[in-house]
Every structure is written in C-alpha cells, then in structure tokens.
Tab-separated table of C-alpha atoms in Angstrom:
chain	number	residue	atom	x	y	z
A	26	MET	CA	9.808	-51.914	46.667
A	27	GLU	CA	7.373	-53.378	44.169
A	28	LYS	CA	8.002	-52.265	40.620
A	29	SER	CA	5.258	-50.349	38.855
A	30	LYS	CA	3.842	-51.716	35.674
A	31	HIS	CA	5.272	-49.774	32.703
A	32	THR	CA	3.176	-48.667	29.768
A	33	LYS	CA	5.203	-47.813	26.716
A	34	SER	CA	3.913	-44.823	24.756
A	35	SER	CA	5.119	-43.199	21.550
A	36	SER	CA	5.675	-39.422	21.429
A	37	GLY	CA	6.524	-39.187	17.754
A	38	GLY	CA	9.872	-41.011	18.077
A	39	ARG	CA	10.884	-44.273	19.660
A	40	PRO	CA	8.416	-45.765	22.190
A	41	LEU	CA	9.021	-44.637	25.765
A	42	SER	CA	10.237	-47.119	28.365
A	43	TYR	CA	7.764	-45.675	30.909
A	44	ASP	CA	4.219	-44.370	31.154
A	45	PRO	CA	4.172	-40.595	30.397
A	46	ASP	CA	1.555	-40.137	33.126
A	47	LEU	CA	4.233	-41.063	35.656
A	48	VAL	CA	5.961	-37.732	34.959
A	49	HIS	CA	2.815	-35.759	35.791
A	50	ASN	CA	2.176	-37.896	38.882
A	51	ILE	CA	5.724	-37.412	40.193
A	52	ILE	CA	5.483	-33.630	39.823
A	53	THR	CA	2.000	-33.475	41.375
A	54	LYS	CA	3.149	-35.559	44.337
A	55	GLY	CA	6.164	-33.308	44.836
A	56	LEU	CA	3.933	-30.218	44.888
A	57	ALA	CA	1.700	-31.888	47.459
A	58	GLU	CA	4.770	-32.476	49.603
A	59	GLY	CA	5.564	-28.744	49.510
A	60	MET	CA	8.157	-28.657	46.742
A	61	SER	CA	8.226	-25.884	44.116
A	62	LEU	CA	8.057	-26.382	40.374
A	63	THR	CA	11.649	-25.209	40.152
A	64	ASP	CA	12.747	-28.094	42.371
A	65	LEU	CA	10.685	-30.577	40.364
A	66	SER	CA	13.188	-30.497	37.526
A	67	LEU	CA	14.207	-32.932	34.820
A	68	GLY	CA	16.863	-34.456	37.063
A	69	TYR	CA	14.435	-34.932	39.941
A	70	VAL	CA	11.833	-36.667	37.763
A	71	LYS	CA	14.459	-38.889	36.154
A	72	GLU	CA	15.746	-39.953	39.545
A	73	LYS	CA	12.216	-40.786	40.774
A	74	LEU	CA	11.512	-42.826	37.639
A	75	ARG	CA	14.515	-44.995	38.386
A	76	GLU	CA	14.218	-45.223	42.164
A	77	GLU	CA	10.458	-45.426	42.716
A	78	HIS	CA	9.150	-46.820	39.430
A	79	GLY	CA	11.950	-49.178	38.470
A	80	VAL	CA	12.696	-47.721	35.047
A	81	THR	CA	16.007	-49.299	34.096
A	82	ASP	CA	16.027	-48.709	30.345
A	83	THR	CA	17.703	-45.684	28.812
A	84	ILE	CA	15.701	-42.524	29.456
A	85	ARG	CA	15.989	-40.123	26.530
A	86	LYS	CA	16.616	-36.589	27.774
A	87	GLU	CA	14.711	-34.786	25.004
A	88	ALA	CA	11.524	-36.817	25.452
A	89	LEU	CA	11.561	-36.560	29.261
A	90	GLU	CA	12.299	-32.823	29.141
A	91	ALA	CA	9.293	-32.238	26.864
A	92	LEU	CA	7.032	-34.161	29.272
A	93	VAL	CA	8.327	-32.208	32.283
A	94	LYS	CA	7.740	-28.857	30.544
A	95	ALA	CA	4.239	-29.908	29.506
A	96	ALA	CA	3.407	-30.959	33.078
A	97	HIS	CA	4.743	-27.669	34.463
A	98	ALA	CA	2.663	-25.666	31.967
A	99	GLU	CA	-0.494	-27.660	32.698
A	100	ILE	CA	-0.122	-27.335	36.466
A	101	THR	CA	0.671	-23.592	36.231
A	102	GLU	CA	-2.361	-22.956	34.030
A	103	ALA	CA	-4.641	-24.896	36.377
A	104	LYS	CA	-3.320	-22.880	39.314
A	105	ASN	CA	-3.900	-19.606	37.479
A	106	GLN	CA	-7.439	-20.577	36.527
A	107	ALA	CA	-8.165	-21.481	40.141
A	108	LEU	CA	-6.906	-18.074	41.284
A	109	LEU	CA	-9.027	-16.272	38.704
A	110	ALA	CA	-12.083	-18.222	39.820
A	111	THR	CA	-11.737	-16.746	43.314
A	112	LEU	CA	-12.190	-13.185	42.050
A	113	PRO	CA	-15.631	-11.630	42.649
A	114	ASN	CA	-17.606	-10.912	39.502
A	115	GLU	CA	-17.481	-7.144	40.010
A	116	ILE	CA	-13.676	-7.206	40.165
A	117	SER	CA	-13.488	-9.299	37.014
A	118	ALA	CA	-15.837	-6.869	35.262
A	119	ALA	CA	-13.805	-3.857	36.423
A	120	VAL	CA	-10.574	-5.446	35.234
A	121	SER	CA	-12.165	-6.302	31.885
A	122	THR	CA	-13.352	-2.692	31.497
A	123	ALA	CA	-9.925	-1.333	32.410
A	124	MET	CA	-8.246	-3.735	30.001
A	125	ALA	CA	-10.653	-2.744	27.229
A	126	ALA	CA	-9.902	0.952	27.823
A	127	THR	CA	-6.175	0.255	27.906
A	128	GLU	CA	-6.446	-1.801	24.744
A	129	ARG	CA	-8.298	1.073	23.056
A	130	GLU	CA	-5.611	3.570	24.067
A	131	ILE	CA	-2.896	1.264	22.797
A	132	MET	CA	-4.775	0.791	19.538
A	133	LEU	CA	-5.119	4.574	19.173
A	134	VAL	CA	-1.383	5.056	19.720
A	135	VAL	CA	-0.624	2.393	17.139
A	136	ALA	CA	-3.186	3.902	14.744
A	137	ARG	CA	-1.623	7.379	15.075
A	138	GLN	CA	1.835	5.988	14.467
A	139	HIS	CA	0.552	4.053	11.483
A	140	SER	CA	-1.172	7.156	10.092
A	141	THR	CA	2.001	9.223	10.483
A	142	SER	CA	4.121	6.522	8.892
A	143	GLN	CA	1.649	6.140	6.045
A	144	ALA	CA	1.630	9.900	5.424
A	145	MET	CA	5.429	9.941	5.352
A	146	ALA	CA	5.467	6.981	2.980
A	147	ASP	CA	2.885	8.632	0.700
A	148	ARG	CA	4.869	11.884	0.680
A	149	LYS	CA	8.074	10.038	-0.134
A	150	CYS	CA	6.349	8.145	-2.944
A	151	GLU	CA	5.014	11.405	-4.378
A	152	GLU	CA	8.502	12.930	-4.228
A	153	LEU	CA	9.883	9.923	-6.064
A	154	ARG	CA	7.132	10.158	-8.674
A	155	THR	CA	7.877	13.882	-9.121
A	156	ASP	CA	11.594	13.177	-9.493
A	157	LYS	CA	10.784	10.519	-12.062
A	158	ARG	CA	8.573	12.894	-14.054
A	159	ASN	CA	11.261	15.599	-13.945
A	160	ALA	CA	13.884	13.118	-15.095
A	161	GLN	CA	11.665	11.952	-17.954
A	162	TYR	CA	10.990	15.567	-18.983
A	163	ARG	CA	14.725	16.334	-18.909
A	164	VAL	CA	15.431	13.295	-21.073
A	165	ILE	CA	12.854	14.522	-23.597
A	166	GLU	CA	14.475	17.977	-23.561
A	167	LEU	CA	17.934	16.518	-24.144
A	168	GLU	CA	16.682	14.312	-26.964
A	169	SER	CA	15.033	17.349	-28.581
A	170	GLU	CA	18.224	19.401	-28.230
A	171	LEU	CA	20.277	16.595	-29.749
A	172	ALA	CA	17.851	16.304	-32.662
A	173	GLU	CA	18.023	20.077	-33.271
A	174	GLU	CA	21.817	20.033	-33.085
A	175	LYS	CA	21.945	17.135	-35.531
A	176	ALA	CA	19.659	18.985	-37.956
A	177	ALA	CA	21.755	22.164	-37.629
A	178	ARG	CA	24.961	20.252	-38.342
A	179	LYS	CA	23.367	18.671	-41.391
A	180	GLU	CA	22.262	22.088	-42.662
A	181	ILE	CA	25.747	23.551	-42.114
A	182	ALA	CA	27.306	20.612	-43.958
A	183	GLU	CA	24.941	21.091	-46.891
A	184	GLU	CA	25.686	24.838	-47.029
A	185	ARG	CA	29.402	24.081	-46.896
A	186	GLU	CA	29.096	21.726	-49.859
A	187	LEU	CA	27.233	24.402	-51.823
A	188	LEU	CA	29.911	26.991	-51.019
A	189	ILE	CA	32.625	24.570	-52.113
A	190	GLU	CA	30.822	24.020	-55.401
A	191	GLU	CA	30.368	27.785	-55.934
A	192	LEU	CA	34.015	28.426	-55.111
A	193	ALA	CA	35.074	25.755	-57.584
A	194	LYS	CA	32.972	27.411	-60.276
A	195	VAL	CA	34.486	30.839	-59.515
A	196	ARG	CA	38.005	29.431	-59.627
A	197	GLU	CA	37.265	27.723	-62.920
A	198	GLY	CA	35.940	30.999	-64.343
A	199	LEU	CA	39.059	32.829	-63.190
A	200	ARG	CA	41.258	30.148	-64.722
A	201	ILE	CA	39.485	30.459	-68.049
A	202	ALA	CA	39.684	34.262	-67.929
A	203	ARG	CA	43.384	34.144	-67.066
A	204	THR	CA	44.004	31.735	-69.936
A	205	ASP	CA	42.172	34.022	-72.339
A	206	MET	CA	44.153	37.030	-71.135
A	207	GLU	CA	47.427	35.223	-71.569
A	208	ARG	CA	46.405	34.037	-75.021
A	209	ILE	CA	45.312	37.505	-76.136
A	210	SER	CA	48.458	39.132	-74.741
A	211	SER	CA	50.691	36.703	-76.626
A	212	GLU	CA	49.019	37.284	-79.976
A	213	PRO	CA	50.266	40.041	-82.377
A	214	ALA	CA	48.406	43.255	-81.757
A	215	GLY	CA	46.880	41.520	-78.758
A	216	VAL	CA	46.879	44.654	-76.651
A	217	ASP	CA	45.076	46.627	-79.344
A	218	ARG	CA	42.536	43.876	-79.678
A	219	LEU	CA	42.085	43.785	-75.945
A	220	LEU	CA	41.543	47.531	-75.823
A	221	ALA	CA	39.031	47.280	-78.657
A	222	GLU	CA	37.124	44.624	-76.776
A	223	LEU	CA	37.234	46.742	-73.662
A	224	ARG	CA	35.637	49.585	-75.606
A	225	ASN	CA	32.804	47.279	-76.691
A	226	PRO	CA	29.852	48.225	-74.443
A	227	LYS	CA	28.409	44.702	-74.627
A	228	ILE	CA	31.320	43.005	-72.934
A	229	ARG	CA	33.058	45.923	-71.217
A	230	ASP	CA	31.430	45.417	-67.838
A	231	ASP	CA	32.070	41.667	-67.790
A	232	ILE	CA	35.699	42.056	-68.794
A	233	ARG	CA	36.308	44.790	-66.255
A	234	ALA	CA	34.857	42.626	-63.496
A	235	THR	CA	37.024	39.715	-64.594
A	236	LEU	CA	40.144	41.892	-64.725
A	237	SER	CA	39.411	43.251	-61.275
A	238	GLU	CA	39.197	39.728	-59.872
A	239	ILE	CA	42.446	38.753	-61.621
A	240	ILE	CA	44.243	41.827	-60.264
A	241	ILE	CA	42.979	41.092	-56.771
A	242	GLN	CA	44.153	37.485	-57.044
A	243	GLN	CA	47.622	38.469	-58.343
A	244	THR	CA	48.243	41.428	-56.010
A	245	PRO	CA	50.220	40.365	-52.847
A	246	SER	CA	48.477	41.080	-49.539
A	247	THR	CA	49.966	44.061	-47.719
A	248	GLY	CA	49.300	42.490	-44.342
A	249	SER	CA	51.398	39.354	-44.988
C-alpha cells in the first residue's frame, strides 16, 4: 500500500506526525461504510492511521482524542441540522410557538420562586434590623441605669462622709462635756456650783441636754 503524504500540524503543543484532516476522513469513511460513531472510537482511528496511512511515529493519545471528539461533534451537528431542514415550515413554527409558551411558563415559575425568596429575604432582613434596634435600645437603657446607679452610690458616699463628720463633732462635744463634768465634780463645792449653774436659765437647757446625752451614753443597754 502506498503511504499517504503526511502534513504535520500544531494543535497548541508539539507538531502532529499526521494531518488532522485524516481523522475526520477516517470517521466519515467509516460512517459511509455503515459503522456507528460509537464504533469509530479513538482506538479505531489510531489503528487506521497506522495501517492505512503509514503513521509510524508516536501518536499522542490526548491530541488524537481531542480530534476524534471534535469530528464526532461536527458530524453529529451536521446530521442534526440536516434533520431539522427536512421539517415543514408550519411544523417549525408550531414548535417555536410551543417552545416560546413553555419558556414563558418556566420563566413565570422562576419569577414566582424568586419573588417568594426575595420576600422571605426582605422579611428576614427586617427582623434582623429590628433585633439590632432593640439590642441598641437595651444597651442605652443599661448604660443609663449604670450611670444612675453610679450617681446614687456617689451621693450615698457623700452623705456617709457628712454623717461621719457630724458624728465626730457630737462625740467631741460629749467628750468636752464629760471632761467639764468631771472637772467640776472634783473641785471643792463642785456640786453646789453645778446646781447653781443648773438654776441659771441661760445655760440650764443646754446643760440638761448635755447631761441627758451623757446619761444615755453611760447607761448600759437593757437588751444586751
């Protein structure tokens, strides 16, 4: 058998050791002989390249497989176009109308689903925004409560300091009064002097109040 002349062609990688058109020709010839595209596989084409076209160099599987798939797709598309060309115009128009109606129904279904999903998403977003506003309001409330509590504690502390100061003054007054009483009692005729001072209207009320406080301080509690 006479060897075919090889034309090397690049397909993006190394140059091929055969003409790519040979692949299409082998498949077309096989179809003409009654073979199916399934039978016209990568292995079949590779075998024909070696046996009928004298390709002896290494045949890369990836490159040959891509050419076989491309030839199959081209032949299938040509066959489909030929079949479509046999349809009468009225049938083609009817199919186009039916497809348009079907497409519209599908689009409506998708649109309804999208509308429902969008409504759910909007509602969820509004719920999240409401939760955020409520959380922010609660934070403001807590901050206000903390500020009020802090102010109340400060006021209580200030009042406590004032009470401590007043108590210290009262204790100091009692100490002075007790010292005076002890001094007067220890002096000669101290009791008479004390009674005379008690009879003095100017100081009687003050002395009586002081004595009452001293007696209260010195009297043991009956509940202890």
